[in-house]
Amino acid sequence: MRVDKLLANSGYGSRKEVKSLLKSKQVTLNGVTVKDGSTHLNPDTDNLEVNNKKVNYEKYIYLMMNKPPGYLSATKDARDKTIIDLLNEEAKVYQPFPVGRLDKDTEGLLLLTNDGQLAHDLTSPKKNVKKKYAATIDGEVLDEHVEQFRAGIVLKDGYQAKPAELEIIHADKTSEIIVTITEGKFHQVKRMFEAIDQKVLYLKRLKMGELELDKSLELGSYRPLTEQEKAYCLSIKR
Ligand code: URA
């Protein structure tokens, strides 16, 4: 791995800031000053120091974001803003990507990481990780719909969805509900409500497995996972 990438990934600033750190001879590799950021090192065996302090290399980043509407759950897009645009330079150097997708208009819990195995396992249908959403529905959600969701609703395209928990918070011309699903198919929640001829007006993800959206996170902001949250995520990993 390159020295400049490792330093940037370890919180020593942007690539540009790291460059000036190297230029001003503040970095040593195995006791020898290193000025060239493209120098390669083995993070497991080589000793990299900044101002005589060992650099503790973190390979992975794990962030919890409260996704705002209007942003794509993607790393880049020619037309639209993506959730990566909300990250600072320090986080961007890790090249994180979203774990599972939320629609452009959906808000709430989004995990970002550069740990590909974790991303794969958290979204794998085999792991049955529950995803909990709050939604506003255009229509009156009834007890019979709760039953239909519990039995596994058949979508308009004939797909039989897995059983889902539907909780009615308030039902009238529009309804407030909580729905918990184990699948993450494209537009899954919206399509489940289309199957009962109702439309999702607002959708927010609250929880993924045991990982719960931090209520103090404003829309568009993010924070690193706590050690406990990280331990939970890693427990899902194969
Ligand atoms: N289901 C949807 O329909 N949209 C989302 O963004 C997430 C789940």
Short mmCIF file of C-alpha atoms and ligand atoms in Angstrom, two decimals:
data_model
loop_
_atom_site.label_atom_id
_atom_site.label_comp_id
_atom_site.label_asym_id
_atom_site.label_seq_id
_atom_site.Cartn_x
_atom_site.Cartn_y
_atom_site.Cartn_z
CA MET A 1 0.00 0.00 0.00
CA ARG A 2 1.19 3.57 -0.73
CA VAL A 3 2.39 5.67 2.20
CA ASP A 4 0.22 8.67 1.20
CA LYS A 5 -2.93 6.52 0.94
CA LEU A 6 -2.31 4.91 4.32
CA LEU A 7 -1.75 8.28 5.99
CA ALA A 8 -4.86 9.77 4.41
CA ASN A 9 -6.85 6.69 5.47
CA SER A 10 -5.53 7.04 9.00
CA GLY A 11 -6.82 10.55 9.59
CA TYR A 12 -3.74 12.58 8.62
CA GLY A 13 -5.75 14.78 6.29
CA SER A 14 -6.39 14.92 2.56
CA ARG A 15 -3.85 13.68 0.02
CA LYS A 16 -2.68 17.30 -0.34
CA GLU A 17 -2.17 17.73 3.42
CA VAL A 18 -0.37 14.40 3.56
CA LYS A 19 1.93 15.55 0.75
CA SER A 20 3.06 18.56 2.75
CA LEU A 21 3.52 16.39 5.84
CA LEU A 22 5.87 14.18 3.82
CA LYS A 23 7.66 17.14 2.23
CA SER A 24 8.36 18.67 5.64
CA LYS A 25 10.12 15.44 6.72
CA GLN A 26 7.70 14.56 9.48
CA VAL A 27 7.21 10.97 8.31
CA THR A 28 9.55 8.00 8.78
CA LEU A 29 9.30 4.47 7.44
CA ASN A 30 11.25 1.95 9.52
CA GLY A 31 13.25 4.83 11.00
CA VAL A 32 14.14 6.47 7.67
CA THR A 33 12.57 9.74 6.52
CA VAL A 34 10.20 9.20 3.63
CA LYS A 35 9.25 12.08 1.34
CA ASP A 36 7.78 10.23 -1.60
CA GLY A 37 4.09 9.42 -1.03
CA SER A 38 4.14 6.70 -3.67
CA THR A 39 6.57 4.61 -1.57
CA HIS A 40 5.01 1.24 -0.83
CA LEU A 41 4.83 -0.38 2.56
CA ASN A 42 3.31 -3.42 4.19
CA PRO A 43 0.95 -2.15 6.94
CA ASP A 44 1.34 -5.43 8.85
CA THR A 45 5.14 -5.47 9.07
CA ASP A 46 6.51 -1.97 8.38
CA ASN A 47 6.67 0.76 11.00
CA LEU A 48 5.36 4.12 9.84
CA GLU A 49 5.69 7.11 12.17
CA VAL A 50 4.59 10.74 12.04
CA ASN A 51 6.61 12.96 14.38
CA ASN A 52 7.93 9.84 16.15
CA LYS A 53 4.43 8.50 16.79
CA LYS A 54 3.39 5.16 15.31
CA VAL A 55 0.56 5.38 12.80
CA ASN A 56 -2.26 3.03 13.66
CA TYR A 57 -3.68 1.97 10.37
CA GLU A 58 -7.44 1.50 10.05
CA LYS A 59 -8.26 -0.39 6.90
CA TYR A 60 -12.00 -0.07 7.09
CA ILE A 61 -14.42 2.75 7.72
CA TYR A 62 -17.97 2.25 9.06
CA LEU A 63 -20.32 5.22 8.99
CA MET A 64 -23.97 5.65 9.91
CA MET A 65 -25.75 8.29 7.85
CA ASN A 66 -29.21 9.79 8.10
CA LYS A 67 -29.80 9.89 4.37
CA PRO A 68 -31.69 12.96 3.18
CA PRO A 69 -34.13 12.83 0.26
CA GLY A 70 -32.79 13.97 -3.11
CA TYR A 71 -29.56 11.95 -2.98
CA LEU A 72 -28.81 8.69 -4.75
CA SER A 73 -27.45 5.72 -2.80
CA ALA A 74 -24.56 5.42 -5.22
CA THR A 75 -20.92 6.43 -5.35
CA LYS A 76 -21.23 8.50 -8.52
CA ASP A 77 -23.81 9.67 -10.97
CA ALA A 78 -23.67 11.89 -14.03
CA ARG A 79 -26.83 13.85 -13.16
CA ASP A 80 -27.78 13.48 -9.52
CA LYS A 81 -26.11 14.19 -6.21
CA THR A 82 -25.00 11.05 -4.39
CA ILE A 83 -24.62 10.36 -0.69
CA ILE A 84 -20.83 10.50 -1.21
CA ASP A 85 -21.22 14.24 -1.87
CA LEU A 86 -22.25 14.58 1.79
CA LEU A 87 -18.95 13.19 3.13
CA ASN A 88 -15.91 15.21 4.11
CA GLU A 89 -12.53 14.61 2.45
CA GLU A 90 -11.26 12.60 5.41
CA ALA A 91 -14.08 10.06 4.98
CA LYS A 92 -13.91 10.08 1.18
CA VAL A 93 -10.31 8.82 1.07
CA TYR A 94 -11.55 5.45 2.35
CA GLN A 95 -13.77 5.21 -0.72
CA PRO A 96 -16.83 4.04 1.17
CA PHE A 97 -19.99 2.89 -0.56
CA PRO A 98 -23.56 2.42 0.68
CA VAL A 99 -24.65 -0.94 2.08
CA GLY A 100 -27.90 -1.65 0.27
CA ARG A 101 -29.84 1.06 -1.48
CA LEU A 102 -32.44 3.53 -0.39
CA ASP A 103 -34.45 5.21 -3.14
CA LYS A 104 -33.66 8.81 -4.01
CA ASP A 105 -36.72 10.03 -2.08
CA THR A 106 -36.21 7.70 0.92
CA GLU A 107 -34.65 8.98 4.14
CA GLY A 108 -32.99 7.41 7.11
CA LEU A 109 -30.49 4.81 8.16
CA LEU A 110 -27.75 4.14 5.65
CA LEU A 111 -24.54 2.34 6.47
CA LEU A 112 -21.44 3.29 4.49
CA THR A 113 -18.29 1.21 4.47
CA ASN A 114 -15.39 0.06 2.31
CA ASP A 115 -15.67 -3.44 3.83
CA GLY A 116 -16.99 -5.36 0.84
CA GLN A 117 -17.54 -8.61 2.74
CA LEU A 118 -19.66 -6.87 5.37
CA ALA A 119 -21.69 -5.08 2.70
CA HIS A 120 -22.29 -8.39 0.96
CA ASP A 121 -23.27 -10.25 4.11
CA LEU A 122 -25.56 -7.56 5.52
CA THR A 123 -27.54 -7.50 2.28
CA SER A 124 -27.43 -11.23 1.53
CA PRO A 125 -30.94 -12.75 1.48
CA LYS A 126 -29.47 -15.76 3.32
CA LYS A 127 -28.76 -13.64 6.41
CA ASN A 128 -32.38 -12.50 6.78
CA VAL A 129 -31.38 -9.17 8.27
CA LYS A 130 -34.55 -7.27 9.24
CA LYS A 131 -35.08 -3.78 7.85
CA LYS A 132 -37.54 -1.56 9.67
CA TYR A 133 -39.21 1.41 7.98
CA ALA A 134 -41.65 4.12 8.99
CA ALA A 135 -43.97 5.20 6.20
CA THR A 136 -46.87 7.45 5.36
CA ILE A 137 -49.36 5.76 3.07
CA ASP A 138 -51.93 7.37 0.81
CA GLY A 139 -54.90 5.22 1.84
CA GLU A 140 -56.39 3.52 4.84
CA VAL A 141 -54.25 0.60 5.98
CA LEU A 142 -56.47 -2.07 7.50
CA ASP A 143 -56.03 -5.12 9.71
CA GLU A 144 -56.60 -7.33 6.66
CA HIS A 145 -53.51 -5.76 5.09
CA VAL A 146 -51.53 -6.66 8.20
CA GLU A 147 -52.63 -10.27 7.63
CA GLN A 148 -51.74 -10.13 3.94
CA PHE A 149 -48.26 -8.81 4.73
CA ARG A 150 -47.81 -11.47 7.42
CA ALA A 151 -48.74 -14.23 4.98
CA GLY A 152 -46.39 -12.85 2.31
CA ILE A 153 -47.99 -10.52 -0.18
CA VAL A 154 -47.97 -11.23 -3.93
CA LEU A 155 -46.63 -8.23 -5.82
CA LYS A 156 -48.17 -6.95 -9.06
CA ASP A 157 -45.49 -8.75 -11.08
CA GLY A 158 -46.44 -12.06 -9.44
CA TYR A 159 -43.45 -12.17 -7.05
CA GLN A 160 -44.34 -13.67 -3.67
CA ALA A 161 -42.75 -11.46 -1.02
CA LYS A 162 -41.49 -13.01 2.20
CA PRO A 163 -43.65 -12.51 5.31
CA ALA A 164 -43.44 -8.96 6.68
CA GLU A 165 -44.56 -7.34 9.94
CA LEU A 166 -46.91 -4.42 9.44
CA GLU A 167 -47.89 -2.23 12.37
CA ILE A 168 -50.58 0.42 12.00
CA ILE A 169 -49.83 3.55 14.00
CA HIS A 170 -52.70 5.60 12.64
CA ALA A 171 -55.14 4.83 9.83
CA ASP A 172 -57.36 7.26 7.96
CA LYS A 173 -57.33 8.74 4.45
CA THR A 174 -53.59 8.61 4.93
CA SER A 175 -51.97 6.15 7.33
CA GLU A 176 -48.82 6.03 9.41
CA ILE A 177 -47.28 2.58 9.59
CA ILE A 178 -44.15 0.70 10.58
CA VAL A 179 -43.13 -2.17 8.33
CA THR A 180 -40.36 -4.69 8.87
CA ILE A 181 -39.08 -6.75 5.97
CA THR A 182 -36.21 -9.17 5.48
CA GLU A 183 -35.79 -8.59 1.75
CA GLY A 184 -34.20 -5.67 -0.03
CA LYS A 185 -35.53 -5.90 -3.54
CA PHE A 186 -35.80 -2.80 -5.73
CA HIS A 187 -38.63 -0.54 -4.40
CA GLN A 188 -39.62 -3.39 -2.09
CA VAL A 189 -41.80 -1.44 0.35
CA LYS A 190 -43.37 0.71 -2.35
CA ARG A 191 -44.21 -2.36 -4.40
CA MET A 192 -45.71 -4.13 -1.38
CA PHE A 193 -48.12 -1.23 -0.91
CA GLU A 194 -48.85 -1.06 -4.65
CA ALA A 195 -49.97 -4.67 -4.29
CA ILE A 196 -52.79 -3.46 -2.03
CA ASP A 197 -53.43 -0.46 -4.34
CA GLN A 198 -51.87 2.07 -2.00
CA LYS A 199 -49.05 4.51 -2.49
CA VAL A 200 -46.08 5.25 -0.22
CA LEU A 201 -45.92 9.02 0.27
CA TYR A 202 -42.96 9.07 2.66
CA LEU A 203 -40.45 6.40 3.61
CA LYS A 204 -37.73 6.36 6.23
CA ARG A 205 -35.50 3.47 7.29
CA LEU A 206 -35.21 3.21 11.06
CA LYS A 207 -33.28 0.02 11.64
CA MET A 208 -31.18 -2.68 9.95
CA GLY A 209 -30.79 -5.75 12.12
CA GLU A 210 -29.76 -4.35 15.52
CA LEU A 211 -28.35 -1.18 14.01
CA GLU A 212 -30.70 1.68 14.84
CA LEU A 213 -30.72 5.16 13.32
CA ASP A 214 -29.20 7.61 15.81
CA LYS A 215 -32.02 10.09 16.44
CA SER A 216 -29.55 12.88 17.06
CA LEU A 217 -28.25 12.65 13.49
CA GLU A 218 -29.70 15.43 11.36
CA LEU A 219 -30.72 14.62 7.80
CA GLY A 220 -27.55 14.52 5.69
CA SER A 221 -25.17 14.04 8.60
CA TYR A 222 -23.24 10.96 9.64
CA ARG A 223 -20.93 9.59 12.31
CA PRO A 224 -18.63 6.57 12.75
CA LEU A 225 -20.27 3.49 14.23
CA THR A 226 -19.65 3.04 17.96
CA GLU A 227 -17.52 0.06 18.97
CA GLN A 228 -20.71 -1.76 19.99
CA GLU A 229 -22.44 -1.08 16.67
CA LYS A 230 -19.32 -2.13 14.79
CA ALA A 231 -19.10 -5.35 16.80
CA TYR A 232 -22.71 -6.12 15.90
CA CYS A 233 -22.07 -5.54 12.17
CA LEU A 234 -18.94 -7.67 12.25
CA SER A 235 -20.87 -10.46 13.98
CA ILE A 236 -23.00 -10.70 10.82
CA LYS A 237 -19.88 -11.12 8.72
CA ARG A 238 -19.06 -14.68 7.72
N1 URA B 1 -38.30 -0.01 -0.13
C1 URA B 1 -38.55 0.95 -1.05
O1 URA B 1 -39.54 0.89 -1.76
N2 URA B 1 -37.68 1.97 -1.13
C2 URA B 1 -36.60 2.10 -0.36
O2 URA B 1 -35.86 3.06 -0.48
C3 URA B 1 -36.35 1.10 0.59
C4 URA B 1 -37.22 0.05 0.68
#
